[in-house]
Short mmCIF file of C-alpha atoms and ligand atoms in Angstrom, two decimals:
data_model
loop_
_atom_site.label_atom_id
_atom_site.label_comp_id
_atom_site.label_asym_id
_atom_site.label_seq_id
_atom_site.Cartn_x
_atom_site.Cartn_y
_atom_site.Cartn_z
CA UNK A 1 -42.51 -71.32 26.90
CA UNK A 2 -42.51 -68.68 29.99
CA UNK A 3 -46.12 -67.23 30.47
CA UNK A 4 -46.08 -63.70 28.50
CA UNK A 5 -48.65 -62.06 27.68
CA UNK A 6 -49.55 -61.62 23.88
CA UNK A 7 -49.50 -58.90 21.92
CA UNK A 8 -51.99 -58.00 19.01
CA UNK A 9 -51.81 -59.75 15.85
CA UNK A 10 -54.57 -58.78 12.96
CA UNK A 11 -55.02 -61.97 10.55
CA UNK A 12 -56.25 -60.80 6.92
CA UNK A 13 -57.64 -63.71 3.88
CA UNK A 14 -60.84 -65.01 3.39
CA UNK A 15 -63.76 -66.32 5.39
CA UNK A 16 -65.92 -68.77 3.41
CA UNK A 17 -68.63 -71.21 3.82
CA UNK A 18 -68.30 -74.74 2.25
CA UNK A 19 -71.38 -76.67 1.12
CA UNK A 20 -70.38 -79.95 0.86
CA UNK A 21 -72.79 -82.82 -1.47
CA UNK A 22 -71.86 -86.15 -1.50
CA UNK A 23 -73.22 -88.23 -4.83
CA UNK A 24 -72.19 -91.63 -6.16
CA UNK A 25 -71.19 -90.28 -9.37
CA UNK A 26 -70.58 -86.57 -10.31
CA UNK A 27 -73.29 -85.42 -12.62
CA UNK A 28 -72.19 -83.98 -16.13
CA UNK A 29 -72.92 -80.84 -17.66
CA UNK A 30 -77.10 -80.55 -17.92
CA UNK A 31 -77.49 -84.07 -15.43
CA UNK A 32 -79.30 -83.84 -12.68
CA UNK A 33 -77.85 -86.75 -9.88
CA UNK A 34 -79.37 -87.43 -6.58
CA UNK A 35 -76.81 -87.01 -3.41
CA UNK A 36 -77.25 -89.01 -0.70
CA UNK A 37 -76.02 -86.30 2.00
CA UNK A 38 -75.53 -82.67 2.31
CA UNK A 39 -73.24 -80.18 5.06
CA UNK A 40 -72.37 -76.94 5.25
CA UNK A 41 -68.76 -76.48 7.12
CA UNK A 42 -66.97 -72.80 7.93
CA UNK A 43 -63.78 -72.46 6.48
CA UNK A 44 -61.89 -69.90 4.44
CA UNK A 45 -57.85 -69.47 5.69
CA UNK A 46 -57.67 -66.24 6.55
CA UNK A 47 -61.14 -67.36 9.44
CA UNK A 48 -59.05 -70.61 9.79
CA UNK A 49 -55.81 -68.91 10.62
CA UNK A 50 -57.55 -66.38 12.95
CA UNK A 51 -59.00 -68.83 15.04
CA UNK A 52 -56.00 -70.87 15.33
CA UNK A 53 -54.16 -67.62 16.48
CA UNK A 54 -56.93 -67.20 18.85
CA UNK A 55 -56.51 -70.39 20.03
CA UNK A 56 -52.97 -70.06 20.38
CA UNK A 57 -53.94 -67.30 22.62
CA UNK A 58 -53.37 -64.06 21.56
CA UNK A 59 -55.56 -61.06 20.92
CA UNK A 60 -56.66 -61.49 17.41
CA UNK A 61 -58.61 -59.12 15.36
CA UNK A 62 -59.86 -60.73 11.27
CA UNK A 63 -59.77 -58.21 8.67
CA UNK A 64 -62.18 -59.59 5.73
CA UNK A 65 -64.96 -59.01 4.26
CA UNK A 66 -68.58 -60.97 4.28
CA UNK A 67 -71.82 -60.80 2.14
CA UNK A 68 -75.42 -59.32 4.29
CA UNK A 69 -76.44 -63.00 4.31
CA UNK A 70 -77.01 -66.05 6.19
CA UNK A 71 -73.69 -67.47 6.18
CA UNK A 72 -71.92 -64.45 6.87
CA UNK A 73 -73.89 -64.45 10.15
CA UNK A 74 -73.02 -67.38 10.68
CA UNK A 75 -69.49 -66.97 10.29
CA UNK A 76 -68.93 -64.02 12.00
CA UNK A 77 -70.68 -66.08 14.98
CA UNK A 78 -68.11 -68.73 14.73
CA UNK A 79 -65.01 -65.94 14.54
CA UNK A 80 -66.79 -64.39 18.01
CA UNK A 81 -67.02 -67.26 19.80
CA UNK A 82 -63.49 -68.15 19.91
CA UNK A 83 -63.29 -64.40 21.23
CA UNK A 84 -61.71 -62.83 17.70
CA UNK A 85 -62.51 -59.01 17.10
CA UNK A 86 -64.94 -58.90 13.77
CA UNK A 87 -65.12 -55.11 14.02
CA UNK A 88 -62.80 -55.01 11.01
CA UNK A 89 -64.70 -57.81 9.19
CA UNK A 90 -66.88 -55.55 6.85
CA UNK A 91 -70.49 -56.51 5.79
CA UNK A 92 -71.13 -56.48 2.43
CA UNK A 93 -74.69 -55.50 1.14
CA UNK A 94 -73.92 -55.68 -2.49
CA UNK A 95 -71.62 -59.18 -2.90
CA UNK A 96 -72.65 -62.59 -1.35
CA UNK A 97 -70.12 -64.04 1.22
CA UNK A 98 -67.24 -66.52 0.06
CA UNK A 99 -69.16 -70.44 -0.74
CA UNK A 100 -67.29 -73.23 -2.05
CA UNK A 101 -69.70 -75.27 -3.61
CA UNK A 102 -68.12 -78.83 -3.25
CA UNK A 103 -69.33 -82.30 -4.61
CA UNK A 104 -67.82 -85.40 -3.50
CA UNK A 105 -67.91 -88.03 -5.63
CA UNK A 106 -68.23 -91.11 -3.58
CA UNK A 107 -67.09 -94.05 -6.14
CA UNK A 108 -63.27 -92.01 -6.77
CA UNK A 109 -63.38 -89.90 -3.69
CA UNK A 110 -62.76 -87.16 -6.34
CA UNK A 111 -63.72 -83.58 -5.17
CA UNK A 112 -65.29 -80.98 -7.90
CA UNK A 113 -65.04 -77.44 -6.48
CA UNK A 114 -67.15 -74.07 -7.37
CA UNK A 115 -65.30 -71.53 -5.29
CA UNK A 116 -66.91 -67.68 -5.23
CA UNK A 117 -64.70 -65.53 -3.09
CA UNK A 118 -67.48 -62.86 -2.99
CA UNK A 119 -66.83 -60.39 -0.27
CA UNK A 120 -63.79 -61.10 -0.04
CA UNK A 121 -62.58 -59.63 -2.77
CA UNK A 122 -63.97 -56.07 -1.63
CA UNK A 123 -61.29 -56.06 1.10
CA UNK A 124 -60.28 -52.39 0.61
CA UNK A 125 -56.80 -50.65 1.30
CA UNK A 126 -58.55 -48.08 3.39
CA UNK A 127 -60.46 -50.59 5.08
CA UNK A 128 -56.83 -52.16 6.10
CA UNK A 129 -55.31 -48.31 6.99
CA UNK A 130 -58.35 -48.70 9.45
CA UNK A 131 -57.52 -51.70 11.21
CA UNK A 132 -54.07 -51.29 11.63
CA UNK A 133 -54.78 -47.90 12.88
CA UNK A 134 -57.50 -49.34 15.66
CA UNK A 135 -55.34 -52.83 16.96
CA UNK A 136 -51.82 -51.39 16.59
CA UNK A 137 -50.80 -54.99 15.40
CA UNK A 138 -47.82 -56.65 16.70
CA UNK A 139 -47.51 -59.42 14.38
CA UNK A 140 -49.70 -59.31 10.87
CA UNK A 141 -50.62 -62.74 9.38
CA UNK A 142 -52.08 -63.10 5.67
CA UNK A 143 -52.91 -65.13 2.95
CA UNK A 144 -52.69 -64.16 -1.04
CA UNK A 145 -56.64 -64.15 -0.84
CA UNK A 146 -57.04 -60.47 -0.35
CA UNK A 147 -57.25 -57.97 -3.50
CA UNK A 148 -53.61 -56.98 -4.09
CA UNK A 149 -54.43 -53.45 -3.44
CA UNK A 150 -55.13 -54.30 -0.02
CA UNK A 151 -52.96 -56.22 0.83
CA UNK A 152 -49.80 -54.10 -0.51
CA UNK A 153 -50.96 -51.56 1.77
CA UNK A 154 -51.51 -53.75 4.83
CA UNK A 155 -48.29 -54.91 4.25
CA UNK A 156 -46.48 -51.34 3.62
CA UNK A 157 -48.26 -49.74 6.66
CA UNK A 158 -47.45 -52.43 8.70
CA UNK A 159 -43.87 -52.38 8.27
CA UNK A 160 -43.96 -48.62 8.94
CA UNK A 161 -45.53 -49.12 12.91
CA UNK A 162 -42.93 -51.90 12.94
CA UNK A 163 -45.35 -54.89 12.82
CA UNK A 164 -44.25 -58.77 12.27
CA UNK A 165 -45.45 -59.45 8.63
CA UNK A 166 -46.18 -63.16 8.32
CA UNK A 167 -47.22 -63.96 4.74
CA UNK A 168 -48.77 -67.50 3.71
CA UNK A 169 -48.11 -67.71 -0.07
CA UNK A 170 -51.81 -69.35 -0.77
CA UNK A 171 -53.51 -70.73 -2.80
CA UNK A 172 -51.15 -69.37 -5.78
CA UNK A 173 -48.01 -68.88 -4.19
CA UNK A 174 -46.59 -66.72 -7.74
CA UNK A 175 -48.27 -63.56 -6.39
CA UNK A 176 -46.15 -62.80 -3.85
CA UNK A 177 -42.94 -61.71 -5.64
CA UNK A 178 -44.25 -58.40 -5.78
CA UNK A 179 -44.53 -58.18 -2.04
CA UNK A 180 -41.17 -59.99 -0.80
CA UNK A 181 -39.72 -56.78 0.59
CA UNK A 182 -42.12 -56.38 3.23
CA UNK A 183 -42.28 -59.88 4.14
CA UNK A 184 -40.55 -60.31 7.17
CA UNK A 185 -41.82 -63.93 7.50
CA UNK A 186 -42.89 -65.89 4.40
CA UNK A 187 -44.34 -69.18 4.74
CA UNK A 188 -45.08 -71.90 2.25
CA UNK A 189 -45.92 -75.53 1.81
CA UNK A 190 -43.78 -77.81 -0.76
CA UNK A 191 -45.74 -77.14 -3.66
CA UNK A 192 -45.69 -73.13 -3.09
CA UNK A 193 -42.06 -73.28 -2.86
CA UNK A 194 -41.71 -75.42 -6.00
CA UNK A 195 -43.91 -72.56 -7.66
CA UNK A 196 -41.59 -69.91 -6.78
CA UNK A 197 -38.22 -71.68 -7.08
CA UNK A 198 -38.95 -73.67 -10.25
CA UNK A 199 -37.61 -76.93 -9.02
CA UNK A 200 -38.73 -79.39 -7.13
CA UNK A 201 -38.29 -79.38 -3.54
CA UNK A 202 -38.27 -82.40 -1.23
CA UNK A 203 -36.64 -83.56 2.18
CA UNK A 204 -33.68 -83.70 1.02
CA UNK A 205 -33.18 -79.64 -0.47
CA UNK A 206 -35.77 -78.32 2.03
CA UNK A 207 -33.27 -76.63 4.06
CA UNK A 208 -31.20 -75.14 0.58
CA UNK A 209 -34.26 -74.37 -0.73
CA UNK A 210 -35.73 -71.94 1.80
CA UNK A 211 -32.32 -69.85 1.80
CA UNK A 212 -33.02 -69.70 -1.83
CA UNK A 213 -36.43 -68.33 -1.09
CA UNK A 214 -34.55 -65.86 1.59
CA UNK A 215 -32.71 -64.58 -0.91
CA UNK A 216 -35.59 -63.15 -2.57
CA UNK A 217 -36.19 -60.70 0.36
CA UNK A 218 -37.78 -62.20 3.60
CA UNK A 219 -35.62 -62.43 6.73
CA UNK A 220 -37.47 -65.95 7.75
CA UNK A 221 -38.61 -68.67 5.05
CA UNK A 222 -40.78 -71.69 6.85
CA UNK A 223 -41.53 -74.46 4.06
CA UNK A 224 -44.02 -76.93 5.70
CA UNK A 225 -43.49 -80.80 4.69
CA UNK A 226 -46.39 -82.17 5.70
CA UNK A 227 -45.89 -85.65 7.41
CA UNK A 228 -41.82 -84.51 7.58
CA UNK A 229 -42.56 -81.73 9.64
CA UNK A 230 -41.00 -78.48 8.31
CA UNK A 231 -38.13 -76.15 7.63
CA UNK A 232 -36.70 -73.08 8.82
CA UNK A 233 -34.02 -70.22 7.57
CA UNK A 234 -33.26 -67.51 9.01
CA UNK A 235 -30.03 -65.29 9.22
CA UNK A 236 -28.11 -67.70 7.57
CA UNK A 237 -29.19 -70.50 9.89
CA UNK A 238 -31.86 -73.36 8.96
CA UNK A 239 -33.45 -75.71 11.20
CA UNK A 240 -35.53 -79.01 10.17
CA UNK A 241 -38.11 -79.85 12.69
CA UNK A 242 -39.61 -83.33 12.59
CA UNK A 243 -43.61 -83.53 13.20
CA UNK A 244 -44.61 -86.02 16.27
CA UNK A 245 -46.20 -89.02 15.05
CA UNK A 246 -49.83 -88.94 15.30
CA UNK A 247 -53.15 -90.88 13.64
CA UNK A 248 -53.91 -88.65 10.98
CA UNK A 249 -57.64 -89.13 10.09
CA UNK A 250 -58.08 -85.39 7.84
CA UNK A 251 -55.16 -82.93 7.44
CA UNK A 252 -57.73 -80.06 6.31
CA UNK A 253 -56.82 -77.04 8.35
CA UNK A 254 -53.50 -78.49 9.37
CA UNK A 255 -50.59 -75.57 7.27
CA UNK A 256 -53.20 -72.82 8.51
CA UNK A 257 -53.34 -74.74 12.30
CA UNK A 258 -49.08 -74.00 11.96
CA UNK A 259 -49.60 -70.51 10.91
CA UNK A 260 -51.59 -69.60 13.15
CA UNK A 261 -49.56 -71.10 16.83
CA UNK A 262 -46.38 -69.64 14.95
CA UNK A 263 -47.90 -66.18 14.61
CA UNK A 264 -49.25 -66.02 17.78
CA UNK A 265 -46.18 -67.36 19.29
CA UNK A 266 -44.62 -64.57 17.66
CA UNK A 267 -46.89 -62.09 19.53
CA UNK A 268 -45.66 -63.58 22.67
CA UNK A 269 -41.71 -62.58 21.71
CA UNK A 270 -40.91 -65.98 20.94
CA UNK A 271 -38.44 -66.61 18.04
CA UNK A 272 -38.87 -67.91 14.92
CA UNK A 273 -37.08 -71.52 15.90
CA UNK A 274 -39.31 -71.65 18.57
CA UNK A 275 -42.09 -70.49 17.20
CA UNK A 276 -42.16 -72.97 14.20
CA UNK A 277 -41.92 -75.59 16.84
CA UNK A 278 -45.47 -74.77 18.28
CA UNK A 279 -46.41 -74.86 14.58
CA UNK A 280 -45.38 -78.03 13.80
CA UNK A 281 -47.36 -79.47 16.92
CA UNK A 282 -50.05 -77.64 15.94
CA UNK A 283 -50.36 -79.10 12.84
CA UNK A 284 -49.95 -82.27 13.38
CA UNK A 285 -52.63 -82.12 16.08
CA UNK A 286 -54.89 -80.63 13.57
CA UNK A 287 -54.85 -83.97 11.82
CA UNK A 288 -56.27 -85.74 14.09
CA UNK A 289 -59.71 -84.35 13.95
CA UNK A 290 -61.97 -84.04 10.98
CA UNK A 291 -63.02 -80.31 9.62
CA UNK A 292 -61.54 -77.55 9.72
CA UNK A 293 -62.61 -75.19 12.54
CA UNK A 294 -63.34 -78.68 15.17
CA UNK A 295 -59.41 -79.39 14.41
CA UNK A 296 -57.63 -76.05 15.42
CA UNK A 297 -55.53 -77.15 18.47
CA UNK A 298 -55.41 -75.51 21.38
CA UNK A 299 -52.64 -73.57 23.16
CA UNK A 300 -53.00 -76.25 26.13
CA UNK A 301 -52.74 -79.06 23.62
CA UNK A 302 -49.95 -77.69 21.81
CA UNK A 303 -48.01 -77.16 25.26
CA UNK A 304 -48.80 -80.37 26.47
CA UNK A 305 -47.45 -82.24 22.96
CA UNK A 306 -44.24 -79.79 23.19
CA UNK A 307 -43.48 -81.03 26.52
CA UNK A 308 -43.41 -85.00 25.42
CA UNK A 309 -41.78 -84.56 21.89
P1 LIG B 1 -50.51 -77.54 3.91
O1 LIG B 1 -51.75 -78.16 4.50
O2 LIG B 1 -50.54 -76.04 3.94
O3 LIG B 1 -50.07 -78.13 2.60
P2 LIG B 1 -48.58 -79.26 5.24
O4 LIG B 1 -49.25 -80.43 4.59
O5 LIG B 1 -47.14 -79.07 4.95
O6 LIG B 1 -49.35 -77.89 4.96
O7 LIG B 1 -48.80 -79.45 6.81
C1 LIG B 1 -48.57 -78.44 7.75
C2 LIG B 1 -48.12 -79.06 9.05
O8 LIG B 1 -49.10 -80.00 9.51
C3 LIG B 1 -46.83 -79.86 8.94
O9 LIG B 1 -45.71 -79.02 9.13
C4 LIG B 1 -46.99 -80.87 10.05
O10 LIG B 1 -46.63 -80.32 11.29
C5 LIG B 1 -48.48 -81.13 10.07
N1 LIG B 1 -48.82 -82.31 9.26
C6 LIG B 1 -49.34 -82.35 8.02
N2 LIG B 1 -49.51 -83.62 7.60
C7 LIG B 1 -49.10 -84.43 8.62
C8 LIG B 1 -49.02 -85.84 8.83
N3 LIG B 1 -49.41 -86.70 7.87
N4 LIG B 1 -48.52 -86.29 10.02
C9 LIG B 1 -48.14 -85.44 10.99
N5 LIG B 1 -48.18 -84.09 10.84
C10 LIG B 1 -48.66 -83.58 9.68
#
């Protein structure tokens, strides 16, 4: 892609902290069981999708929420020092920030998750009214984490200074119906867009199956197919893009590492063929590195891969 210079994009869904135990066997209700090792990882996909549209290189501003505590320091270090804005990120002093208590289970390799959203959930719609009314968004990219209220009016005041909505139907991809007409870009994984269409979708009825899902209201559907790459429709036309082969060691990371190089490609003026293209690199690279914040590619990488595949 020609060198332009991108335009602002504000990225809205959760920013969490995952503490991570690993024990031989899960302990049951009132059992204590020894672990044998113990890490605490950012994540969240809202943070995770603002620092891969950072990465991607365009100006990116999060709009979240974290508790007065330890981790949300922490986190809002990691958002700064890939150069995001956090003025819109507010600081709780009456909610913790979002954990995600996780415990491995090293015998099945079974995970048992404890997820608090905290902050998160006190995302406000003035507190979105603010932020688009400081960054002047070009393209807005969010998740279904946000309260409702919030996000409605992100979404409705966005469209109305002409802004690029992008919406990720995650984690529960129902929710979204009620926002499909000011979605200009909606953008699922296989299971979301089983959720919504009530039938299974697979290679095969990818392509049908996202002008189903325009037909509910967005101008662009992207279904992601993991190791298959993903789909495209748009104004009547749908493209399949296959995903390069790579050694895929942890895919965590990897549908928000696409969201994020596709939104910020779309900040750059890029269509949404093209666009998708970047994501599907960027995906794949992500799954080639462990964690989720380490594996966010790079615009360089994701250039580089484009130019061989
Ligand atoms: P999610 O993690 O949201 O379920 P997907 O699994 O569909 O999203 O993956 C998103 C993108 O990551 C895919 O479109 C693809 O580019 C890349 N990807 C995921 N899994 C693999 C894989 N096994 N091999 C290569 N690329 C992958």
């Amino acid at each position: 892609m020609t060198e332009t210079e991108a335009r602002p994009v504000l990225v809205a869904g959760s920013i969490n902290t995952d503490l991570v135990a690993r024990v031989t066997r899960a302990p049951e209700a009132g059992e204590t069981v020894t672990g044998s090792s113990f890490a605490i990882f950012g994540g969240g996909k809202g943070a995770n999708q603002a620092i891969a549209v950072a990465r991607s290189g365009a100006p990116t501003t999060m709009l979240g929420a974290l508790g007065d505590d330890d981790f949300g320091r922490a986190r809002r270090g990691d958002l700064e020092a890939d150069g995001i804005d956090t003025r819109s990120v507010a600081s709780s002093t009456t909610t913790s920030s979002g954990v995600a208590l996780i415990v491995v289970e090293e015998a099945s390799g079974q995970n048992r998750i404890a997820y608090v959203p905290g902050a998160t959930w006190t995302i406000s719609p003035d507190q979105a009214r603010a932020a688009l009314a400081r960054v002047q968004p070009a393209v807005i990219l969010s998740t279904l984490e946000p309260p409702f209220d919030a996000l409605g009016t992100l979404l409705t005041e966005g469209t109305a200074i002409r802004a690029t909505t992008v919406v990720n139907a995650s984690p529960e991809a129902e929710g979204v119906r009620q926002f499909l007409d000011r979605v200009d870009v909606l953008m699922v994984n296989e299971t979301e867009a089983e959720d919504l269409l009530g039938y299974k979708v697979t290679i095969e009825n990818a392509a049908d199956s996202a002008l189903a899902l325009v037909v509910l209201g967005p101008r662009t559907v992207v279904i992601t197919l993991g190791a298959a790459g993903a789909v495209v429709a748009s104004d009547g036309k749908t493209e399949r893009l296959t995903a390069p082969r790579v050694e895929v060691i942890d895919t965590t990371a990897a549908g928000d590492s696409f969201t994020g190089a596709f939104a910020a490609d779309l900040a750059r003026g890029a269509d949404v063929f093209t666009a998708a293209r970047s994501g599907v690199v960027a995906g794949s690279l992500a799954t080639t590195i462990p964690g989720a914040y380490p594996s966010i590619p790079r615009r360089s990488a994701i250039e580089a891969l484009l130019r061989e595949t």
